[in-house]
PDB file of C-alpha atoms in Angstrom:
ATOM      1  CA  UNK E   1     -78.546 -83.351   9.785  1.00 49.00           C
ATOM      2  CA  UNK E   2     -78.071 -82.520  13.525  1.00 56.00           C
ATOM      3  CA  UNK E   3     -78.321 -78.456  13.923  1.00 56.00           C
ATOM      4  CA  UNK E   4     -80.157 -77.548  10.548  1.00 59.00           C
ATOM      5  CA  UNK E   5     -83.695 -76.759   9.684  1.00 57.00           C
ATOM      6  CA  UNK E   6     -85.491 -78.572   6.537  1.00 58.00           C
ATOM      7  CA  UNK E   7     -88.257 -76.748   5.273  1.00 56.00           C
ATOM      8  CA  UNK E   8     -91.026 -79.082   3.743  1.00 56.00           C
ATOM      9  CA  UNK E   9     -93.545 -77.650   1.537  1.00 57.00           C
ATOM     10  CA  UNK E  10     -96.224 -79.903   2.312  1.00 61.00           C
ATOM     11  CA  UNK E  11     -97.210 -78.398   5.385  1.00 56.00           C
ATOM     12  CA  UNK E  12    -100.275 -76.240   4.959  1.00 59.00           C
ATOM     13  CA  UNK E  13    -100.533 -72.652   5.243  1.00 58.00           C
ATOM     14  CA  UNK E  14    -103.075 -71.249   7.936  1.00 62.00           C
ATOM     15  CA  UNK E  15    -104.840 -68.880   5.022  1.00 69.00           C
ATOM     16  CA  UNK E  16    -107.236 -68.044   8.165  1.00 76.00           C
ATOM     17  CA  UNK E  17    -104.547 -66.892  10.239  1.00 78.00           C
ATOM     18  CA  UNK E  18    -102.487 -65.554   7.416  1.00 78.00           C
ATOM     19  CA  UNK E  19    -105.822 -63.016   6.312  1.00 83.00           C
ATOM     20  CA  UNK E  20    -106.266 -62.130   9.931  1.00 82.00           C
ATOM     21  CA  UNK E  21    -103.206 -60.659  10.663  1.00 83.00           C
ATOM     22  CA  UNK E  22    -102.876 -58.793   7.397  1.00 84.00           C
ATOM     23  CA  UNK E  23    -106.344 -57.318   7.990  1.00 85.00           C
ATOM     24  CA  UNK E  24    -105.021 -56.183  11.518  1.00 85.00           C
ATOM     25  CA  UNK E  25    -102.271 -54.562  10.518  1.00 86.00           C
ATOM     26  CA  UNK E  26    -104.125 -52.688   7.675  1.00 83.00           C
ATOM     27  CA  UNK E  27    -106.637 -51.352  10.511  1.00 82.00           C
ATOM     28  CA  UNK E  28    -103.649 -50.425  12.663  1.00 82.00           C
ATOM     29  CA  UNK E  29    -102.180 -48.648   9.675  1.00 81.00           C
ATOM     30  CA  UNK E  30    -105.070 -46.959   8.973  1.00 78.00           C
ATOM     31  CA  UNK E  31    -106.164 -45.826  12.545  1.00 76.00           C
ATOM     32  CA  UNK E  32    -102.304 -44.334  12.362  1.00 77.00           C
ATOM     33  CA  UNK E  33    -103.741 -41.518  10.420  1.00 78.00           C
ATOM     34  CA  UNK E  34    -107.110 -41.007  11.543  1.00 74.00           C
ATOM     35  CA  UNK E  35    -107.577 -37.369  12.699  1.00 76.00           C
ATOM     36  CA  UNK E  36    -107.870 -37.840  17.101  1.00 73.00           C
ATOM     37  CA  UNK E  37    -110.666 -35.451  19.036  1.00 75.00           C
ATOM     38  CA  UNK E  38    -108.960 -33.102  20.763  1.00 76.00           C
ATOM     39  CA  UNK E  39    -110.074 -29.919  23.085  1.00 77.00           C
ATOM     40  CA  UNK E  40    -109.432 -26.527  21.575  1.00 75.00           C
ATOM     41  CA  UNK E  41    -107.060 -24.281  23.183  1.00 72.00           C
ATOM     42  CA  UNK E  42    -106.870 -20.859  22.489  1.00 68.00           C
ATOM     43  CA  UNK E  43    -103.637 -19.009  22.172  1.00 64.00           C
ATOM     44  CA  UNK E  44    -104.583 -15.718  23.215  1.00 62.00           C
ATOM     45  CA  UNK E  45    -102.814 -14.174  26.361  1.00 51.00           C
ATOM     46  CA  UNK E  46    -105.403 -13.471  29.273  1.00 48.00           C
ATOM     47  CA  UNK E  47    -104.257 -10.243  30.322  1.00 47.00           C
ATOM     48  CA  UNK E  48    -105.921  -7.434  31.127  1.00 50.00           C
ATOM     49  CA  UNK E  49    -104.883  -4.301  29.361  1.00 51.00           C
ATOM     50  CA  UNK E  50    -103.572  -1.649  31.994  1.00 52.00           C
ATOM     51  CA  UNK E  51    -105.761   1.130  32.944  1.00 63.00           C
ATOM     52  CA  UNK E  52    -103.830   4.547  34.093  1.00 68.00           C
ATOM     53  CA  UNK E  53    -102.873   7.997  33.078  1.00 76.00           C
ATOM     54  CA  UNK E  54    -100.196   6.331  30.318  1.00 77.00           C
ATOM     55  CA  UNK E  55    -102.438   3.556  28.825  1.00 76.00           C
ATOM     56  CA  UNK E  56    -102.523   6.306  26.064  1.00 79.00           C
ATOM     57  CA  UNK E  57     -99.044   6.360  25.094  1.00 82.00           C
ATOM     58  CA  UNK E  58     -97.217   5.438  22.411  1.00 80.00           C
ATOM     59  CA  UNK E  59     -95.668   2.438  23.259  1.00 78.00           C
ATOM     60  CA  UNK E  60     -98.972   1.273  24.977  1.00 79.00           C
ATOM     61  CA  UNK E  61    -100.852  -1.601  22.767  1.00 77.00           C
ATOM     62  CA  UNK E  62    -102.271  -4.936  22.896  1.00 75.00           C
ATOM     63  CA  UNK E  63    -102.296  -7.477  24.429  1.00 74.00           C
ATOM     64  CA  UNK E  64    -100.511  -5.730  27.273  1.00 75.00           C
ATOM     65  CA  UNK E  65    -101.163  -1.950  26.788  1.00 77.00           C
ATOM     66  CA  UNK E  66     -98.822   0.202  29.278  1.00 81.00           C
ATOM     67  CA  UNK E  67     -96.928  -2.477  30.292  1.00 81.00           C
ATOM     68  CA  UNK E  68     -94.818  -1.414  34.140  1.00 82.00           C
ATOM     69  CA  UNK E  69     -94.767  -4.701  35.864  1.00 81.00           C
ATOM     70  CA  UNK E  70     -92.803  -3.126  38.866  1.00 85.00           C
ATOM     71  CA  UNK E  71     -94.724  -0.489  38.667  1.00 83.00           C
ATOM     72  CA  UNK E  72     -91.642   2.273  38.525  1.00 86.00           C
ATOM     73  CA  UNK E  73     -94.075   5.052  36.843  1.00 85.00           C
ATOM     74  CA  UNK E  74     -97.066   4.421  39.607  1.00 83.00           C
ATOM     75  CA  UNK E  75     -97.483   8.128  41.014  1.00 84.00           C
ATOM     76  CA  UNK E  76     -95.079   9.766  38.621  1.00 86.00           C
ATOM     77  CA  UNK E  77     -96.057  12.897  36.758  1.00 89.00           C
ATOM     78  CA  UNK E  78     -96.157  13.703  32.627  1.00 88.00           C
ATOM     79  CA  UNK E  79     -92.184  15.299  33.505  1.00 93.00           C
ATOM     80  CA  UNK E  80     -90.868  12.322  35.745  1.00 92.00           C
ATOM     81  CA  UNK E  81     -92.590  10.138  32.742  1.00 90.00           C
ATOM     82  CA  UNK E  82     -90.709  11.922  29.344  1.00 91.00           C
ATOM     83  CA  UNK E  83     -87.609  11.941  31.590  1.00 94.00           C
ATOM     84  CA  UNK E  84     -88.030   7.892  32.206  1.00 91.00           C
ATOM     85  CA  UNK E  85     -88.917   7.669  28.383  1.00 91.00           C
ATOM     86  CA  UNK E  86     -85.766   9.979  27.182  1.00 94.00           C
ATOM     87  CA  UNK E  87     -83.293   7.964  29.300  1.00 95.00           C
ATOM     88  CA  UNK E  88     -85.038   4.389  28.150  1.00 92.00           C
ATOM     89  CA  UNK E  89     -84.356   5.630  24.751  1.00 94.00           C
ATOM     90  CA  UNK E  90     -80.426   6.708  25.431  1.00 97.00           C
ATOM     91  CA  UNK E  91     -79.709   3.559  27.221  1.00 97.00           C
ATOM     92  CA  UNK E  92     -81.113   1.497  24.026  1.00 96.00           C
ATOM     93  CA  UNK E  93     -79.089   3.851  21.695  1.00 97.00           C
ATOM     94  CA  UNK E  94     -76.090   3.099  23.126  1.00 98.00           C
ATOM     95  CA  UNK E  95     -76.589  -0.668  23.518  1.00 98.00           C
ATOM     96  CA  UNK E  96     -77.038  -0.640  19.878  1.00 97.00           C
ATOM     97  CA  UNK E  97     -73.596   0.778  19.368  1.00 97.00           C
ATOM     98  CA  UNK E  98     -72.306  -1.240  21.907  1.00 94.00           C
ATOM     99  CA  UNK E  99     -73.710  -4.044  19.722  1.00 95.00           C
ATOM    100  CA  UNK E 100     -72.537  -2.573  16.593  1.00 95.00           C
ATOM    101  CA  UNK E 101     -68.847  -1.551  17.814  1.00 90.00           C
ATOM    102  CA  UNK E 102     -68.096  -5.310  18.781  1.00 88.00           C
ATOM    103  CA  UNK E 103     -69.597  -6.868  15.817  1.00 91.00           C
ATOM    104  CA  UNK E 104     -67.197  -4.515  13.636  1.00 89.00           C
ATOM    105  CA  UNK E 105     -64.361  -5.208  15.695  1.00 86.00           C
ATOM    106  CA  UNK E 106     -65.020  -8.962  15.293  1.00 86.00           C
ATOM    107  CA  UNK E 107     -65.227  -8.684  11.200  1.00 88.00           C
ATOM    108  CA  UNK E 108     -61.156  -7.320  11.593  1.00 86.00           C
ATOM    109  CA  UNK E 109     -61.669  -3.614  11.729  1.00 89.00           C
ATOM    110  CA  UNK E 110     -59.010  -1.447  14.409  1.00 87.00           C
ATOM    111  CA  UNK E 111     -58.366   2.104  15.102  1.00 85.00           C
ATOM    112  CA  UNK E 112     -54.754   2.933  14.215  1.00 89.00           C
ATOM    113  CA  UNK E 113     -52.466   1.892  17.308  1.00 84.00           C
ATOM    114  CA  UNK E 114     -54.958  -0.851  18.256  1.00 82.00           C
ATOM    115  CA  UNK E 115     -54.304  -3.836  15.479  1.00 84.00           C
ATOM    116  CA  UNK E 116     -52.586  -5.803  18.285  1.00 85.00           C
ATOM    117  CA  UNK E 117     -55.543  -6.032  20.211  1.00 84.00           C
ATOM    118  CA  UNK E 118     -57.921  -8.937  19.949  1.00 84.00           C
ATOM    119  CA  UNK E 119     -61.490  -9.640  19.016  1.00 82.00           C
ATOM    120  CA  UNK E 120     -64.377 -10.250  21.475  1.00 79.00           C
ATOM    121  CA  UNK E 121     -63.437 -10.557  24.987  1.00 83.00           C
ATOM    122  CA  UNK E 122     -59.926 -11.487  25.007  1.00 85.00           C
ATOM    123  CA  UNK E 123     -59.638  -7.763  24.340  1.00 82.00           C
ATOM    124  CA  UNK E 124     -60.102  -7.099  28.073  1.00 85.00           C
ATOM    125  CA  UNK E 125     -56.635  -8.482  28.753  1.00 88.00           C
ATOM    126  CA  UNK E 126     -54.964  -7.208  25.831  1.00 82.00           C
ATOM    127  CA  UNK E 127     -55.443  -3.617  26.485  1.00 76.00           C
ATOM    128  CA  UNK E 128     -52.622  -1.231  27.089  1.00 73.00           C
ATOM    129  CA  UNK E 129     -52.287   0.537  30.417  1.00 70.00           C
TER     130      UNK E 129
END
């Protein structure tokens, strides 16, 4: 019987052994979901609110309060500030229609004359003229 294995069952079991390693593995198991110590972090941002003559406005609130972190309205006055905060407010405006004028022209909707013209930026080369 050159090349296979013949199991006798005569030999004897190490029960010692056996117990042993199925108690180790249980304590492994176990320490698998044992809560762990660990440090507590906090998640709060360390910043310190910004002090000025717009910490007041509305806008301004925690964590960061007025937050100008090039520091374009340092030494502007109340005019210089509503102008800053009228053309912030335009520039958004139109980014939402920007926004909204490609996502309609995506879905399949054209102004008369245009149908030809693709969706999304293959419209750039498209374009009559």
């Amino acid at each position: 019987f050159h090349g296979q294995l013949i199991f006798s069952s005569r030999l004897p079991i190490p029960t010692n052994n056996m117990k042993l390693a199925i108690l180790a593995s249980l304590v492994a198991g176990a320490s698998a979901f044992a809560p762990a110590s660990q440090k507590a972090y906090s998640t709060a941002l360390n910043v310190e609110t910004a002090k000025g003559p717009y910490a007041t406005e509305l806008g301004a609130q925690a964590p960061l309060g007025f937050f100008d972190p090039f520091g374009i309205t340092s030494g502007a006055d109340a005019e210089k500030f509503a102008r800053y905060r009228w053309v912030e407010l335009k520039h958004g405006r139109v980014a939402m229609l920007a926004v909204v004028g490609y996502l309609v022209t995506y879905a399949g909707v054209r102004f008369p004359g245009a149908e030809d013209i693709p969706a999304g930026f293959a419209a750039l080369d498209a374009v009559p003229g």
